[in-house]
PDB file of C-alpha atoms in Angstrom:
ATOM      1  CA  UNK G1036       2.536  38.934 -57.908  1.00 69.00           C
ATOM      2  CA  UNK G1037       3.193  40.031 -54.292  1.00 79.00           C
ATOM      3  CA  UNK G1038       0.790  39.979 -51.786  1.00 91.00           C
ATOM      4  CA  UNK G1039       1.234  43.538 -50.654  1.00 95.00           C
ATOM      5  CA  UNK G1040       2.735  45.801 -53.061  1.00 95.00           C
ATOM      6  CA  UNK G1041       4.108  49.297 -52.763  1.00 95.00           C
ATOM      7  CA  UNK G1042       6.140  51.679 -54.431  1.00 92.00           C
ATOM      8  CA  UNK G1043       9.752  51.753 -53.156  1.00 91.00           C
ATOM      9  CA  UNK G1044      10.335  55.224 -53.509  1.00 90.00           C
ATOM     10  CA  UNK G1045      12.238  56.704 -52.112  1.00 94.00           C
ATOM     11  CA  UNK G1046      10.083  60.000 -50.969  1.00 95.00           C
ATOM     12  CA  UNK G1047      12.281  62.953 -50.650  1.00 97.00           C
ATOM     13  CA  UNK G1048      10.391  65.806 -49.373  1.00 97.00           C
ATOM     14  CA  UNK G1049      11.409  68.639 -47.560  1.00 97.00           C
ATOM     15  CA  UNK G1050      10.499  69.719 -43.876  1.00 98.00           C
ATOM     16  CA  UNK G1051       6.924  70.418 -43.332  1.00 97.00           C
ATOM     17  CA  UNK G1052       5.235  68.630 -46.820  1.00 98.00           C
ATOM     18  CA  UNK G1053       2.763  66.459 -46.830  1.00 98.00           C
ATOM     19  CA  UNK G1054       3.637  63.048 -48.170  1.00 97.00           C
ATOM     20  CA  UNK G1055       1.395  60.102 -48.978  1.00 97.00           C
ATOM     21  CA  UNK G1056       2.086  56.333 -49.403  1.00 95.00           C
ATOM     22  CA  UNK G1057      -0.491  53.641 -50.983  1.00 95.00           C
ATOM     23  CA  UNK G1058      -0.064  50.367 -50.907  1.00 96.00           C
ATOM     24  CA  UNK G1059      -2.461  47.230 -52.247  1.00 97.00           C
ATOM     25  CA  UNK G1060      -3.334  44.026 -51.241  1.00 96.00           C
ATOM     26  CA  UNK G1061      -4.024  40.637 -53.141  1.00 95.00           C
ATOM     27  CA  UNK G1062      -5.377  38.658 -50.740  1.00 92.00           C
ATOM     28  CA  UNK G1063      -9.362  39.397 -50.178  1.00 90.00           C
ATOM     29  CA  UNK G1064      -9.596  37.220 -46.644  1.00 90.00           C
ATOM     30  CA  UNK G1065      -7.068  40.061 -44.866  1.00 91.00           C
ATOM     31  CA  UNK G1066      -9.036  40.846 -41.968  1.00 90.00           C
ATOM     32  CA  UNK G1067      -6.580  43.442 -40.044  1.00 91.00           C
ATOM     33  CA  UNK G1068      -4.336  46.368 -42.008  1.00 94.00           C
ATOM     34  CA  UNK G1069      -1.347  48.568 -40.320  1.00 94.00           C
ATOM     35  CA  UNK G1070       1.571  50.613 -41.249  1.00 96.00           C
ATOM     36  CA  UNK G1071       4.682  50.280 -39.592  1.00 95.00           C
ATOM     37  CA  UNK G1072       8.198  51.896 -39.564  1.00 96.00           C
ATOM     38  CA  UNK G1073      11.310  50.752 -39.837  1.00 95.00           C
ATOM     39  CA  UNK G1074      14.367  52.485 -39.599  1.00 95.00           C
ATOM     40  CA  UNK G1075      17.913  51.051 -40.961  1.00 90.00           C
ATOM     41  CA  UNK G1076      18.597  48.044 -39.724  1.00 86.00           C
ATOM     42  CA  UNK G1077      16.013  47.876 -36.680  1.00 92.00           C
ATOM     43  CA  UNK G1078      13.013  45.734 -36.123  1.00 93.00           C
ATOM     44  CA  UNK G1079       9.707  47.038 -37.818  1.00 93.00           C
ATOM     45  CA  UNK G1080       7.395  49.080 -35.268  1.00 92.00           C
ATOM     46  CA  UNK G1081       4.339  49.514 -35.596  1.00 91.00           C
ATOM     47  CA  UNK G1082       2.768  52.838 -36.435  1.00 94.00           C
ATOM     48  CA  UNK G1083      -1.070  52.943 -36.823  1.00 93.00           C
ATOM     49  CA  UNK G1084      -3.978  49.978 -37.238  1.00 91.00           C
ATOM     50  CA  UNK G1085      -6.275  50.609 -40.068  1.00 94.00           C
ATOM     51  CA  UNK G1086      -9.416  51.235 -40.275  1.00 89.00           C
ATOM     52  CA  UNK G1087     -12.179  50.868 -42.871  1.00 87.00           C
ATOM     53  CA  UNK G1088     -13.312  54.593 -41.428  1.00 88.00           C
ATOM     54  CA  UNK G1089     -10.095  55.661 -41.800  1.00 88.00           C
ATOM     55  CA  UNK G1090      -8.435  56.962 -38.668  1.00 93.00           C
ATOM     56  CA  UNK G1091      -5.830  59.562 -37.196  1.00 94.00           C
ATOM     57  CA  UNK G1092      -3.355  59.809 -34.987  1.00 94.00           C
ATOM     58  CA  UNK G1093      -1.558  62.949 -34.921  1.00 96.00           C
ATOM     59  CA  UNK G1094      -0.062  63.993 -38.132  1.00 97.00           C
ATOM     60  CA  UNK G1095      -0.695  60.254 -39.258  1.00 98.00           C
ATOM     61  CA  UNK G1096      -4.257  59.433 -40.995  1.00 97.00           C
ATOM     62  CA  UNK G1097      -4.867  56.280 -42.481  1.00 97.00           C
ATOM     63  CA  UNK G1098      -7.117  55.288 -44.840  1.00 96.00           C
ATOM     64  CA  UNK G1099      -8.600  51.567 -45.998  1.00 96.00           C
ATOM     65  CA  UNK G1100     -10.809  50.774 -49.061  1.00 95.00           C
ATOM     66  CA  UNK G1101     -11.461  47.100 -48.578  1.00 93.00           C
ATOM     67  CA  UNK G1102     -13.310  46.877 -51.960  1.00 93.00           C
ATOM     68  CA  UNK G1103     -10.541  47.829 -54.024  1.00 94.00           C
ATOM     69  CA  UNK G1104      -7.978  45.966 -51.479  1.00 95.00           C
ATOM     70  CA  UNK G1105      -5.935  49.369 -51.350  1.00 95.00           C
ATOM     71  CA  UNK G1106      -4.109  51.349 -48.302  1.00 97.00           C
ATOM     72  CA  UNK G1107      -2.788  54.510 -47.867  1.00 97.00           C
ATOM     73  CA  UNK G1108      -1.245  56.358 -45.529  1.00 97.00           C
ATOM     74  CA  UNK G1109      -1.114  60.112 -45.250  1.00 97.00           C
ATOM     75  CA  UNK G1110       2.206  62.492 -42.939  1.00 98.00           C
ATOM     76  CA  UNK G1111       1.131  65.947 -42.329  1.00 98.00           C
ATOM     77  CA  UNK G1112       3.962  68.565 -41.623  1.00 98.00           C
ATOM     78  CA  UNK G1113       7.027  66.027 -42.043  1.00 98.00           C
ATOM     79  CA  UNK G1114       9.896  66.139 -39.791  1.00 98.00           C
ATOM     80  CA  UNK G1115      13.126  65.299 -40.167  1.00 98.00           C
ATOM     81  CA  UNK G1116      12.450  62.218 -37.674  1.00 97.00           C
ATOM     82  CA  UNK G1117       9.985  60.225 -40.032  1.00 98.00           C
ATOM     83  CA  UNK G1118      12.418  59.642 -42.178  1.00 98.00           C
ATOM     84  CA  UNK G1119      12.182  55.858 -42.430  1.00 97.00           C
ATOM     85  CA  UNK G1120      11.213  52.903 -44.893  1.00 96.00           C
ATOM     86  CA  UNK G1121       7.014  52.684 -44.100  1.00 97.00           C
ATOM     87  CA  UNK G1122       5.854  49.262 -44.002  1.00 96.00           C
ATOM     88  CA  UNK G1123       2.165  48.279 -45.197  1.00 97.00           C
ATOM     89  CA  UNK G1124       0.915  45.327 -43.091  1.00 95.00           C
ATOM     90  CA  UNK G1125      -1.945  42.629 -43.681  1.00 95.00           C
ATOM     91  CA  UNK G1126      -2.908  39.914 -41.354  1.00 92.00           C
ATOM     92  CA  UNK G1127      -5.479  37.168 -42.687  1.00 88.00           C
ATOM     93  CA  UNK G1128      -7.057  37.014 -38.817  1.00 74.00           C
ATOM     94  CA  UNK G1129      -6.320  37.222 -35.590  1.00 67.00           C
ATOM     95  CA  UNK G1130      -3.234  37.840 -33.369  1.00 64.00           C
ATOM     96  CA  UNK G1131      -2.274  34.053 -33.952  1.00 73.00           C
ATOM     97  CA  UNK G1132      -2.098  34.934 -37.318  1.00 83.00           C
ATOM     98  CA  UNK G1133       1.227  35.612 -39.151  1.00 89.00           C
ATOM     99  CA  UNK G1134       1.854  39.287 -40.588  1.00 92.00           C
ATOM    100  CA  UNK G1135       2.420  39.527 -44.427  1.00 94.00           C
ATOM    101  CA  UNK G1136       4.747  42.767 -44.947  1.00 95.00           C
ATOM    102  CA  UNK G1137       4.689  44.908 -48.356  1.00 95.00           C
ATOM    103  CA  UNK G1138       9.034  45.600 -49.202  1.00 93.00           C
ATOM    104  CA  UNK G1139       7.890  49.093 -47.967  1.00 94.00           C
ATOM    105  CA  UNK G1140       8.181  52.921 -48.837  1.00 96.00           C
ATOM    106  CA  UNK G1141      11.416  54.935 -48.383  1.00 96.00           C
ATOM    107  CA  UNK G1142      10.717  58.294 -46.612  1.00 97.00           C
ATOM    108  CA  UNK G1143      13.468  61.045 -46.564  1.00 97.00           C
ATOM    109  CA  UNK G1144      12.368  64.221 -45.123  1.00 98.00           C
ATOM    110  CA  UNK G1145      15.602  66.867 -46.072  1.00 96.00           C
ATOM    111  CA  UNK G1146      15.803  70.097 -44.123  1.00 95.00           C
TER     112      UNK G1146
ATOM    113  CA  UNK Z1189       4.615  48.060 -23.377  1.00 62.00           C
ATOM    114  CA  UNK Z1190       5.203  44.398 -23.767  1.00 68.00           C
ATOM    115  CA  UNK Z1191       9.321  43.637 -24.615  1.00 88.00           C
ATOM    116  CA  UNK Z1192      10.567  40.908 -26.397  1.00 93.00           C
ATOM    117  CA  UNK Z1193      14.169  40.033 -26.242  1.00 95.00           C
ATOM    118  CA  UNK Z1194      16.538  38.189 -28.942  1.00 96.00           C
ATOM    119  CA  UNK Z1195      20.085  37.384 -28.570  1.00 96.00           C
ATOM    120  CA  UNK Z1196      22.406  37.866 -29.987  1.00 97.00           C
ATOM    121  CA  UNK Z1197      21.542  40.943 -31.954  1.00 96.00           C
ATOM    122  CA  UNK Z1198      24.716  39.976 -34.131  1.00 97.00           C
ATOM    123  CA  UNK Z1199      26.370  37.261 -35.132  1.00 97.00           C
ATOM    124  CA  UNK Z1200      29.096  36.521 -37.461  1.00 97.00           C
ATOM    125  CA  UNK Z1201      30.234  32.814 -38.365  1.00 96.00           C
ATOM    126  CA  UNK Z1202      32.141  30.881 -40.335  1.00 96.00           C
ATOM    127  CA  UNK Z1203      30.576  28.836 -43.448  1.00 97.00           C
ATOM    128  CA  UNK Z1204      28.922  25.537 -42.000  1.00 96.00           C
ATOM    129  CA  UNK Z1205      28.922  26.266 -38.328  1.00 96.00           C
ATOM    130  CA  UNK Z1206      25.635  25.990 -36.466  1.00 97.00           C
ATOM    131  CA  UNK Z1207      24.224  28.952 -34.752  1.00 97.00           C
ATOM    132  CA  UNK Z1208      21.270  29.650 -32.329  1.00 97.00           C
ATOM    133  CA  UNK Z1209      19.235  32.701 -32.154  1.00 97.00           C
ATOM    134  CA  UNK Z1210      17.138  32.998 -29.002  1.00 97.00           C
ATOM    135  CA  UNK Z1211      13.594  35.364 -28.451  1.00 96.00           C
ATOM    136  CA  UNK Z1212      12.251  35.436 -25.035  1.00 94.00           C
ATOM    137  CA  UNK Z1213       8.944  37.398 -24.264  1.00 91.00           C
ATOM    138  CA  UNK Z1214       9.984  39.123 -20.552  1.00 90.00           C
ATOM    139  CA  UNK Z1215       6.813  39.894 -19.184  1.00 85.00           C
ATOM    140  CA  UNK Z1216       3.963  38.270 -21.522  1.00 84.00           C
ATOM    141  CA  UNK Z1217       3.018  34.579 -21.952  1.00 85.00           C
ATOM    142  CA  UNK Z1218       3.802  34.025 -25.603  1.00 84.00           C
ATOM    143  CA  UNK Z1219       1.435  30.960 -27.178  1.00 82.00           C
ATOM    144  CA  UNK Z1220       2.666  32.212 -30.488  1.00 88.00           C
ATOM    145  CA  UNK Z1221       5.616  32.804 -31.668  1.00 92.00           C
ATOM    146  CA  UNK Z1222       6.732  33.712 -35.181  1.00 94.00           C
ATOM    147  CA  UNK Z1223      10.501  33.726 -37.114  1.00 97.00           C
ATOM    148  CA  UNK Z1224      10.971  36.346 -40.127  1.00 96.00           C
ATOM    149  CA  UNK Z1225      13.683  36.957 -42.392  1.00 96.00           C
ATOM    150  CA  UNK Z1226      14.541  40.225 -44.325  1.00 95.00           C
ATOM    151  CA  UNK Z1227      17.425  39.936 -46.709  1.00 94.00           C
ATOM    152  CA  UNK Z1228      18.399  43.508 -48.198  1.00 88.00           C
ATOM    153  CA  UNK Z1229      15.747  46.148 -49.332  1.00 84.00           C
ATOM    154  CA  UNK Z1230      13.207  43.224 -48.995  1.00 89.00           C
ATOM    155  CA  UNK Z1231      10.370  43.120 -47.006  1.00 89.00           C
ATOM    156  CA  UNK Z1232      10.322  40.652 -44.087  1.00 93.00           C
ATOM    157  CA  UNK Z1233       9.261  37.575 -44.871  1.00 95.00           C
ATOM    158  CA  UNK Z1234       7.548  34.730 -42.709  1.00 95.00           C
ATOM    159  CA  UNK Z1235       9.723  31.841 -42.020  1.00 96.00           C
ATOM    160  CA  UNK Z1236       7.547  29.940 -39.469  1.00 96.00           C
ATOM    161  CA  UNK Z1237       5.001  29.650 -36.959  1.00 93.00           C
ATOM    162  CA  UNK Z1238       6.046  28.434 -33.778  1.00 90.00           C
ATOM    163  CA  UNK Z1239       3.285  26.949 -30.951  1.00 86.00           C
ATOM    164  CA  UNK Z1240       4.541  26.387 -27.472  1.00 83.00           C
ATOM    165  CA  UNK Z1241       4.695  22.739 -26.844  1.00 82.00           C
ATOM    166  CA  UNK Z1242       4.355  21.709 -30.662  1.00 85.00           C
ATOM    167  CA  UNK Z1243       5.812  21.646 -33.860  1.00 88.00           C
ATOM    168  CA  UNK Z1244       6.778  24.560 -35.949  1.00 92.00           C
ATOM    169  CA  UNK Z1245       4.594  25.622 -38.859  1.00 93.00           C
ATOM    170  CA  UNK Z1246       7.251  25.934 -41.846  1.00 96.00           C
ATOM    171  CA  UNK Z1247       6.343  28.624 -44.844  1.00 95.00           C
ATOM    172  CA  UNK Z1248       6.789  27.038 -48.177  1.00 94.00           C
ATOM    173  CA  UNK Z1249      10.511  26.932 -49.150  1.00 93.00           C
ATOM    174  CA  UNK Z1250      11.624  26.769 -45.153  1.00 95.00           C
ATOM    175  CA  UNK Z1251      13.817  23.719 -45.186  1.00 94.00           C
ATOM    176  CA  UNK Z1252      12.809  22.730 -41.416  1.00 93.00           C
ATOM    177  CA  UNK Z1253      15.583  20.411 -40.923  1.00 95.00           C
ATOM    178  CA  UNK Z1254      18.117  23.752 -41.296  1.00 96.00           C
ATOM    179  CA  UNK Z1255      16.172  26.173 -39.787  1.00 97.00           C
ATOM    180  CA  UNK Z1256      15.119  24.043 -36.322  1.00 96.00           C
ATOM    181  CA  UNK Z1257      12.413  25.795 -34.112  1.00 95.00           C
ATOM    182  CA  UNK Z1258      12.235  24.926 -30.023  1.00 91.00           C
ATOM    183  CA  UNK Z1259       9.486  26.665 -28.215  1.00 88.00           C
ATOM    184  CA  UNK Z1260       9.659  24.732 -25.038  1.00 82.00           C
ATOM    185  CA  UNK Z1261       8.070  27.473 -22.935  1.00 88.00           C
ATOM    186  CA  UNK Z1262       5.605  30.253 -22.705  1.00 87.00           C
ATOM    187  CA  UNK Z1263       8.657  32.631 -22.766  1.00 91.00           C
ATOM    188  CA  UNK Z1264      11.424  31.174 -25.034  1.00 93.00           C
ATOM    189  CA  UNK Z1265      11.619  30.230 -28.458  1.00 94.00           C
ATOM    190  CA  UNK Z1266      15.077  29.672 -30.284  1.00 95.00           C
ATOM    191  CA  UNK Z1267      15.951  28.906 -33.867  1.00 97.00           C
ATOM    192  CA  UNK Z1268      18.809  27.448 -35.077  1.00 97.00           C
ATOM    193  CA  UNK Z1269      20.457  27.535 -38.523  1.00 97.00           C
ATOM    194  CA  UNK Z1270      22.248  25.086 -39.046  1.00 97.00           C
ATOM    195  CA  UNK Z1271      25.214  24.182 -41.055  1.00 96.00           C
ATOM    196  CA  UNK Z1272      24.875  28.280 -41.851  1.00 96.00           C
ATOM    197  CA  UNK Z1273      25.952  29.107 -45.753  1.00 96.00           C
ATOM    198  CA  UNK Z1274      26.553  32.431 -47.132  1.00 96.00           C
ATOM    199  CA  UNK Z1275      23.205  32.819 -48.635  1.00 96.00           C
ATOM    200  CA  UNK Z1276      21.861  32.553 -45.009  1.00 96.00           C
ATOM    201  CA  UNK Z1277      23.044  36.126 -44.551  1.00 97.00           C
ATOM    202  CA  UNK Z1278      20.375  37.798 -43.092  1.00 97.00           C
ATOM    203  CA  UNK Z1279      18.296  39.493 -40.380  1.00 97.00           C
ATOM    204  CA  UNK Z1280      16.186  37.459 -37.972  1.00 98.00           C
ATOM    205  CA  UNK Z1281      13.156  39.142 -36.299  1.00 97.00           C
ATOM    206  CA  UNK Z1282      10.917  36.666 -34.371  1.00 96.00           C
ATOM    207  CA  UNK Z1283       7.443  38.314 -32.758  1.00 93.00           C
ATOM    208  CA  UNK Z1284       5.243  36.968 -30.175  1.00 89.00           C
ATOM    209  CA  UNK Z1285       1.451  36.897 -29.493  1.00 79.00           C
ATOM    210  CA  UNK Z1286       0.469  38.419 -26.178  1.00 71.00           C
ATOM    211  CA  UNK Z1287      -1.626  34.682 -24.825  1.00 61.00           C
ATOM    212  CA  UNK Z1288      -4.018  37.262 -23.378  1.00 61.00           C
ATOM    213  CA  UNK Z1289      -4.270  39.858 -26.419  1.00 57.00           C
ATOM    214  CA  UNK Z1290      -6.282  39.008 -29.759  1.00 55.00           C
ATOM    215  CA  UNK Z1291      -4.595  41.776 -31.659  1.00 66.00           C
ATOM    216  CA  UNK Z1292      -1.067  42.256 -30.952  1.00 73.00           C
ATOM    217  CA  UNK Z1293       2.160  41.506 -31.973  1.00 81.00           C
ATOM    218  CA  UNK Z1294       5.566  42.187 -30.444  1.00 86.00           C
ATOM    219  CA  UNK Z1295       8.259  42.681 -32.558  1.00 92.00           C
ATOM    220  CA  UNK Z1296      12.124  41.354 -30.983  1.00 95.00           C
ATOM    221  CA  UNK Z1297      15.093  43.939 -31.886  1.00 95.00           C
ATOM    222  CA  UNK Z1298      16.543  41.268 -34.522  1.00 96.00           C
ATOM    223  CA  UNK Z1299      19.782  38.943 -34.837  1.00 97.00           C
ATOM    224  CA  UNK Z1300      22.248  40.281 -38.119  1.00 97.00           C
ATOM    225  CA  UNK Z1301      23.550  37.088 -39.121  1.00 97.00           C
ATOM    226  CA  UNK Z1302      26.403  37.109 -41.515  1.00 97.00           C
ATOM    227  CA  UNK Z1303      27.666  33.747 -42.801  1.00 97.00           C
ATOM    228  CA  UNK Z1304      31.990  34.116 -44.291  1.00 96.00           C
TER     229      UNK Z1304
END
């Protein structure tokens, strides 16, 4: 079983939906959550921390229910530049810590 | 923002050879270093944990006499494959801990390597 699973998609929506990616986790001692993007071949960067009060930033809100070890993130009014593959992200820790990445969530936003 | 370096962004080498993939941190102290690999439509996946000024922490299935880790400074950590194979194909993304910062990662731009 992975650690952090997702579906791979991909998402096609068109311009301006509202699209929204979940993702779980397996291992109960993560301590810090994120989403990241990654576009074709380019290093993952990071999007949003997550918080157990859920937070927003933008269009972007994120969401974190530690007691069922589950993640989701939620675009408002797409655009054509989210397109990406959406990573979840759980760290067992601090900073020193390693990152454990789920194989992430295809986005296509189509005009 | 904090930049982290890695060179060269692409590689491509013959079956065998050796090759060396550099990640500098340009204006942070890095105490932490880390080396991922993605292969296609995988997720990144941790290779090992490097300290400045001590061994690297291998992942489970890292053979660390291929994949040799130097982090001799605060700024530079290199890996090199060697004796690269074909199934060594991959990208290489290292990221650094900020000494300073609890929290955050930086993420290099990545070395393709593709092994003929």
């Amino acid at each position: 079983r992975k650690e952090v699973e997702q579906d791979p998609g991909p998402f096609n929506v068109p311009e301006g939906a509202t699209v929204a990616f979940n993702c779980t986790y397996s291992n109960s001692a993560s301590q810090s959550f994120f989403w990241y993007r990654q576009d074709c071949r380019k290093e993952p960067k990071l999007l949003m921390s997550v918080y157990s009060s859920g937070n927003e930033d933008g269009r972007f809100t994120a969401q974190l229910n530690r007691a069922s070890q589950y993640i989701s993130l939620l675009i408002r009014d797409s655009k054509l530049s989210d397109s990406a593959t959406y990573l979840c992200v759980v760290r067992e820790g601090g900073g020193r810590r390693a990152l454990t990445f789920g194989s992430g969530t295809r986005l296509q936003v189509q005009p | 923002g904090a930049v982290v370096s890695q060179h060269p962004s692409r590689v491509i080498c013959k079956s065998g050879t050796s090759v060396k993939i550099e990640c500098r941190s340009l204006d942070f102290q890095a105490t932490t270093m880390f080396w991922y690999r993605q292969f296609p439509k995988q997720s990144l996946m941790l290779m090992a944990t490097s300290n400045e000024g001590s061994k690297a922490t291998y992942e489970q299935g890292v053979e660390k006499d291929k994949f040799l880790i130097n982090h001799a400074s605060l700024t530079l950590s290199t890996l090199t494959v060697t004796s690269a194979h074909p199934e060594d194909s991959s990208f290489y993304i290292c990221s650094a801990n900020w000494a300073s910062s609890t929290d955050t990662q930086y993420f290099g731009p990545g070395t393709r390597l593709t092994v003929l």
